[in-house]
């Protein structure tokens, strides 16, 4: 009985807090700087530049304090190797807990939370030369990780922020025909974005 009462109280608090939340929609766009970090240093990868864009939903409990944001973003990820650039497009869904300071004109915020991404465009398998050996790189169809963001909201309309996305799942797998071992890589992304709210 105590467990049922606790669950009912928590549900009621969630409904009340959601009812008091201020929701708004916006559009987010920005630039990605992406690199894949492989578990074997014998495979070298460099940064590539891409972009991301999509709708955003934000819900906050007042101008200062806790809230959340969620988005559906079309985003580019990949890496650059010696003579091939691996670039794929993903549908990324981040959901972040957000905290704002509540200042009137320039309102700083921090946010963090998980994301998932699903490959929607670009080759699944890439042939990449490494000296005299040809590697075959497979781009995974699903990935997940964590976002860490900081930025500021200007005049309650525009948010500008910097985000670091840490890949937790293997986004890439490369196979050397002369070596039975596969090298796995995770995407690490820095992004600068602006969000306009309506």
mmCIF file of N, CA, C and O in Angstrom, residues 85-138:
data_model
loop_
_atom_site.group_PDB
_atom_site.id
_atom_site.type_symbol
_atom_site.label_atom_id
_atom_site.label_comp_id
_atom_site.label_asym_id
_atom_site.label_seq_id
_atom_site.Cartn_x
_atom_site.Cartn_y
_atom_site.Cartn_z
ATOM 1 N N UNK A 85 36.903 10.338 -47.074
ATOM 2 C CA UNK A 85 36.103 10.977 -46.033
ATOM 3 C C UNK A 85 34.826 10.176 -45.846
ATOM 4 O O UNK A 85 34.065 9.991 -46.795
ATOM 5 N N UNK A 86 34.637 9.670 -44.660
ATOM 6 C CA UNK A 86 33.433 8.917 -44.316
ATOM 7 C C UNK A 86 32.433 9.905 -43.738
ATOM 8 O O UNK A 86 32.696 10.541 -42.726
ATOM 9 N N UNK A 87 31.291 10.048 -44.407
ATOM 10 C CA UNK A 87 30.273 10.995 -43.955
ATOM 11 C C UNK A 87 28.899 10.355 -44.111
ATOM 12 O O UNK A 87 28.533 9.891 -45.183
ATOM 13 N N UNK A 88 28.154 10.328 -43.005
ATOM 14 C CA UNK A 88 26.794 9.800 -43.009
ATOM 15 C C UNK A 88 25.852 10.804 -42.365
ATOM 16 O O UNK A 88 26.271 11.634 -41.561
ATOM 17 N N UNK A 89 24.581 10.700 -42.720
ATOM 18 C CA UNK A 89 23.542 11.527 -42.096
ATOM 19 C C UNK A 89 22.748 10.666 -41.130
ATOM 20 O O UNK A 89 22.466 9.494 -41.408
ATOM 21 N N UNK A 90 22.406 11.250 -40.006
ATOM 22 C CA UNK A 90 21.671 10.555 -38.960
ATOM 23 C C UNK A 90 20.468 11.386 -38.538
ATOM 24 O O UNK A 90 20.485 12.618 -38.621
ATOM 25 N N UNK A 91 19.448 10.695 -38.075
ATOM 26 C CA UNK A 91 18.332 11.334 -37.379
ATOM 27 C C UNK A 91 18.635 11.180 -35.897
ATOM 28 O O UNK A 91 18.653 10.071 -35.366
ATOM 29 N N UNK A 92 18.923 12.308 -35.241
ATOM 30 C CA UNK A 92 19.355 12.282 -33.845
ATOM 31 C C UNK A 92 18.266 12.842 -32.948
ATOM 32 O O UNK A 92 17.667 13.875 -33.260
ATOM 33 N N UNK A 93 18.023 12.164 -31.830
ATOM 34 C CA UNK A 93 16.999 12.586 -30.864
ATOM 35 C C UNK A 93 17.666 12.763 -29.502
ATOM 36 O O UNK A 93 17.875 11.786 -28.777
ATOM 37 N N UNK A 94 18.039 14.002 -29.141
ATOM 38 C CA UNK A 94 18.566 14.268 -27.804
ATOM 39 C C UNK A 94 17.450 14.710 -26.849
ATOM 40 O O UNK A 94 16.521 15.412 -27.250
ATOM 41 N N UNK A 95 17.547 14.286 -25.599
ATOM 42 C CA UNK A 95 16.633 14.721 -24.539
ATOM 43 C C UNK A 95 17.501 15.151 -23.361
ATOM 44 O O UNK A 95 18.236 14.340 -22.797
ATOM 45 N N UNK A 96 17.421 16.426 -23.004
ATOM 46 C CA UNK A 96 18.315 16.986 -21.988
ATOM 47 C C UNK A 96 17.546 17.562 -20.810
ATOM 48 O O UNK A 96 16.493 18.175 -20.988
ATOM 49 N N UNK A 97 18.101 17.413 -19.625
ATOM 50 C CA UNK A 97 17.665 18.171 -18.460
ATOM 51 C C UNK A 97 18.400 19.503 -18.521
ATOM 52 O O UNK A 97 19.601 19.547 -18.782
ATOM 53 N N UNK A 98 17.665 20.598 -18.312
ATOM 54 C CA UNK A 98 18.245 21.929 -18.492
ATOM 55 C C UNK A 98 18.049 22.753 -17.228
ATOM 56 O O UNK A 98 17.013 22.666 -16.564
ATOM 57 N N UNK A 99 19.061 23.558 -16.902
ATOM 58 C CA UNK A 99 18.977 24.485 -15.771
ATOM 59 C C UNK A 99 19.347 25.885 -16.245
ATOM 60 O O UNK A 99 20.401 26.083 -16.856
ATOM 61 N N UNK A 100 18.461 26.860 -15.978
ATOM 62 C CA UNK A 100 18.715 28.263 -16.319
ATOM 63 C C UNK A 100 18.869 29.077 -15.042
ATOM 64 O O UNK A 100 18.216 28.802 -14.032
ATOM 65 N N UNK A 101 19.707 30.117 -15.127
ATOM 66 C CA UNK A 101 19.927 30.974 -13.959
ATOM 67 C C UNK A 101 18.773 31.931 -13.718
ATOM 68 O O UNK A 101 18.540 32.364 -12.595
ATOM 69 N N UNK A 102 18.053 32.338 -14.772
ATOM 70 C CA UNK A 102 16.905 33.211 -14.594
ATOM 71 C C UNK A 102 17.207 34.691 -14.700
ATOM 72 O O UNK A 102 16.443 35.516 -14.192
ATOM 73 N N UNK A 103 18.311 35.062 -15.359
ATOM 74 C CA UNK A 103 18.627 36.478 -15.538
ATOM 75 C C UNK A 103 17.779 37.063 -16.670
ATOM 76 O O UNK A 103 17.379 36.354 -17.584
ATOM 77 N N UNK A 104 17.491 38.370 -16.651
ATOM 78 C CA UNK A 104 16.496 38.925 -17.574
ATOM 79 C C UNK A 104 16.916 39.022 -19.044
ATOM 80 O O UNK A 104 16.205 38.543 -19.920
ATOM 81 N N UNK A 105 18.052 39.614 -19.369
ATOM 82 C CA UNK A 105 18.413 39.849 -20.763
ATOM 83 C C UNK A 105 19.256 38.726 -21.340
ATOM 84 O O UNK A 105 18.991 38.223 -22.432
ATOM 85 N N UNK A 106 20.292 38.334 -20.627
ATOM 86 C CA UNK A 106 21.153 37.223 -21.036
ATOM 87 C C UNK A 106 21.062 36.162 -19.946
ATOM 88 O O UNK A 106 21.514 36.372 -18.827
ATOM 89 N N UNK A 107 20.456 35.028 -20.287
ATOM 90 C CA UNK A 107 20.134 33.990 -19.305
ATOM 91 C C UNK A 107 21.006 32.758 -19.554
ATOM 92 O O UNK A 107 20.705 31.955 -20.431
ATOM 93 N N UNK A 108 22.098 32.562 -18.793
ATOM 94 C CA UNK A 108 22.959 31.392 -18.993
ATOM 95 C C UNK A 108 22.228 30.096 -18.638
ATOM 96 O O UNK A 108 21.331 30.071 -17.787
ATOM 97 N N UNK A 109 22.632 29.006 -19.302
ATOM 98 C CA UNK A 109 22.043 27.696 -19.010
ATOM 99 C C UNK A 109 23.100 26.609 -19.169
ATOM 100 O O UNK A 109 24.116 26.774 -19.839
ATOM 101 N N UNK A 110 22.844 25.493 -18.513
ATOM 102 C CA UNK A 110 23.589 24.250 -18.721
ATOM 103 C C UNK A 110 22.570 23.149 -18.943
ATOM 104 O O UNK A 110 21.435 23.225 -18.454
ATOM 105 N N UNK A 111 22.967 22.119 -19.703
ATOM 106 C CA UNK A 111 22.059 21.013 -20.005
ATOM 107 C C UNK A 111 22.870 19.750 -20.216
ATOM 108 O O UNK A 111 24.027 19.795 -20.622
ATOM 109 N N UNK A 112 22.245 18.613 -19.940
ATOM 110 C CA UNK A 112 22.898 17.320 -20.164
ATOM 111 C C UNK A 112 21.825 16.253 -20.299
ATOM 112 O O UNK A 112 20.744 16.360 -19.721
ATOM 113 N N UNK A 113 22.151 15.231 -21.091
ATOM 114 C CA UNK A 113 21.209 14.136 -21.245
ATOM 115 C C UNK A 113 21.628 13.180 -22.342
ATOM 116 O O UNK A 113 22.621 13.389 -23.040
ATOM 117 N N UNK A 114 20.853 12.116 -22.529
ATOM 118 C CA UNK A 114 21.186 11.109 -23.532
ATOM 119 C C UNK A 114 20.695 11.491 -24.926
ATOM 120 O O UNK A 114 19.850 12.369 -25.087
ATOM 121 N N UNK A 115 21.253 10.810 -25.921
ATOM 122 C CA UNK A 115 20.752 10.932 -27.288
ATOM 123 C C UNK A 115 20.829 9.573 -27.972
ATOM 124 O O UNK A 115 21.607 8.696 -27.567
ATOM 125 N N UNK A 116 19.993 9.401 -28.981
ATOM 126 C CA UNK A 116 20.105 8.257 -29.878
ATOM 127 C C UNK A 116 20.189 8.797 -31.301
ATOM 128 O O UNK A 116 19.698 9.892 -31.580
ATOM 129 N N UNK A 117 20.851 8.052 -32.186
ATOM 130 C CA UNK A 117 20.836 8.443 -33.583
ATOM 131 C C UNK A 117 20.681 7.220 -34.484
ATOM 132 O O UNK A 117 21.132 6.126 -34.152
ATOM 133 N N UNK A 118 19.987 7.436 -35.601
ATOM 134 C CA UNK A 118 19.680 6.390 -36.570
ATOM 135 C C UNK A 118 20.188 6.860 -37.927
ATOM 136 O O UNK A 118 19.859 7.966 -38.370
ATOM 137 N N UNK A 119 21.003 6.025 -38.583
ATOM 138 C CA UNK A 119 21.554 6.395 -39.887
ATOM 139 C C UNK A 119 20.440 6.440 -40.922
ATOM 140 O O UNK A 119 19.671 5.510 -41.065
ATOM 141 N N UNK A 120 20.369 7.556 -41.673
ATOM 142 C CA UNK A 120 19.321 7.719 -42.687
ATOM 143 C C UNK A 120 19.891 7.955 -44.081
ATOM 144 O O UNK A 120 19.158 7.873 -45.068
ATOM 145 N N UNK A 121 21.187 8.261 -44.197
ATOM 146 C CA UNK A 121 21.773 8.504 -45.524
ATOM 147 C C UNK A 121 23.273 8.262 -45.455
ATOM 148 O O UNK A 121 23.888 8.306 -44.393
ATOM 149 N N UNK A 122 23.860 8.018 -46.621
ATOM 150 C CA UNK A 122 25.281 7.726 -46.712
ATOM 151 C C UNK A 122 25.528 6.237 -46.787
ATOM 152 O O UNK A 122 24.686 5.426 -46.401
ATOM 153 N N UNK A 123 26.679 5.878 -47.297
ATOM 154 C CA UNK A 123 27.005 4.465 -47.467
ATOM 155 C C UNK A 123 27.096 3.740 -46.135
ATOM 156 O O UNK A 123 27.571 4.299 -45.145
ATOM 157 N N UNK A 124 26.674 2.475 -46.143
ATOM 158 C CA UNK A 124 26.825 1.656 -44.947
ATOM 159 C C UNK A 124 28.249 1.113 -44.841
ATOM 160 O O UNK A 124 28.805 0.979 -43.767
ATOM 161 N N UNK A 125 28.858 0.790 -45.999
ATOM 162 C CA UNK A 125 30.207 0.238 -46.028
ATOM 163 C C UNK A 125 31.089 1.131 -46.896
ATOM 164 O O UNK A 125 30.700 1.520 -47.997
ATOM 165 N N UNK A 126 32.277 1.463 -46.374
ATOM 166 C CA UNK A 126 33.242 2.309 -47.075
ATOM 167 C C UNK A 126 34.541 1.529 -47.230
ATOM 168 O O UNK A 126 34.966 0.827 -46.313
ATOM 169 N N UNK A 127 35.195 1.682 -48.384
ATOM 170 C CA UNK A 127 36.531 1.126 -48.598
ATOM 171 C C UNK A 127 37.546 2.245 -48.420
ATOM 172 O O UNK A 127 37.523 3.244 -49.133
ATOM 173 N N UNK A 128 38.429 2.082 -47.442
ATOM 174 C CA UNK A 128 39.404 3.110 -47.102
ATOM 175 C C UNK A 128 40.792 2.503 -47.173
ATOM 176 O O UNK A 128 41.074 1.494 -46.523
ATOM 177 N N UNK A 129 41.668 3.112 -47.981
ATOM 178 C CA UNK A 129 43.034 2.615 -48.101
ATOM 179 C C UNK A 129 43.874 3.109 -46.932
ATOM 180 O O UNK A 129 43.766 4.249 -46.500
ATOM 181 N N UNK A 130 44.707 2.216 -46.441
ATOM 182 C CA UNK A 130 45.676 2.590 -45.406
ATOM 183 C C UNK A 130 47.012 1.997 -45.831
ATOM 184 O O UNK A 130 47.220 0.794 -45.740
ATOM 185 N N UNK A 131 47.898 2.831 -46.335
ATOM 186 C CA UNK A 131 49.151 2.421 -46.972
ATOM 187 C C UNK A 131 48.844 1.380 -48.050
ATOM 188 O O UNK A 131 48.161 1.664 -48.999
ATOM 189 N N UNK A 132 49.311 0.139 -47.870
ATOM 190 C CA UNK A 132 49.084 -0.881 -48.894
ATOM 191 C C UNK A 132 47.938 -1.824 -48.540
ATOM 192 O O UNK A 132 47.725 -2.828 -49.195
ATOM 193 N N UNK A 133 47.211 -1.518 -47.499
ATOM 194 C CA UNK A 133 46.131 -2.397 -47.041
ATOM 195 C C UNK A 133 44.805 -1.670 -47.203
ATOM 196 O O UNK A 133 44.689 -0.489 -46.889
ATOM 197 N N UNK A 134 43.809 -2.369 -47.705
ATOM 198 C CA UNK A 134 42.477 -1.794 -47.846
ATOM 199 C C UNK A 134 41.632 -2.185 -46.634
ATOM 200 O O UNK A 134 41.460 -3.361 -46.337
ATOM 201 N N UNK A 135 41.132 -1.169 -45.940
ATOM 202 C CA UNK A 135 40.218 -1.405 -44.826
ATOM 203 C C UNK A 135 38.787 -1.256 -45.327
ATOM 204 O O UNK A 135 38.499 -0.425 -46.182
ATOM 205 N N UNK A 136 37.915 -2.045 -44.778
ATOM 206 C CA UNK A 136 36.496 -1.869 -45.041
ATOM 207 C C UNK A 136 35.861 -1.389 -43.752
ATOM 208 O O UNK A 136 36.006 -2.009 -42.701
ATOM 209 N N UNK A 137 35.172 -0.251 -43.839
ATOM 210 C CA UNK A 137 34.580 0.361 -42.652
ATOM 211 C C UNK A 137 33.069 0.260 -42.745
ATOM 212 O O UNK A 137 32.476 0.650 -43.746
ATOM 213 N N UNK A 138 32.483 -0.264 -41.707
ATOM 214 C CA UNK A 138 31.028 -0.391 -41.643
ATOM 215 C C UNK A 138 30.483 0.666 -40.692
ATOM 216 O O UNK A 138 30.928 0.782 -39.552
#
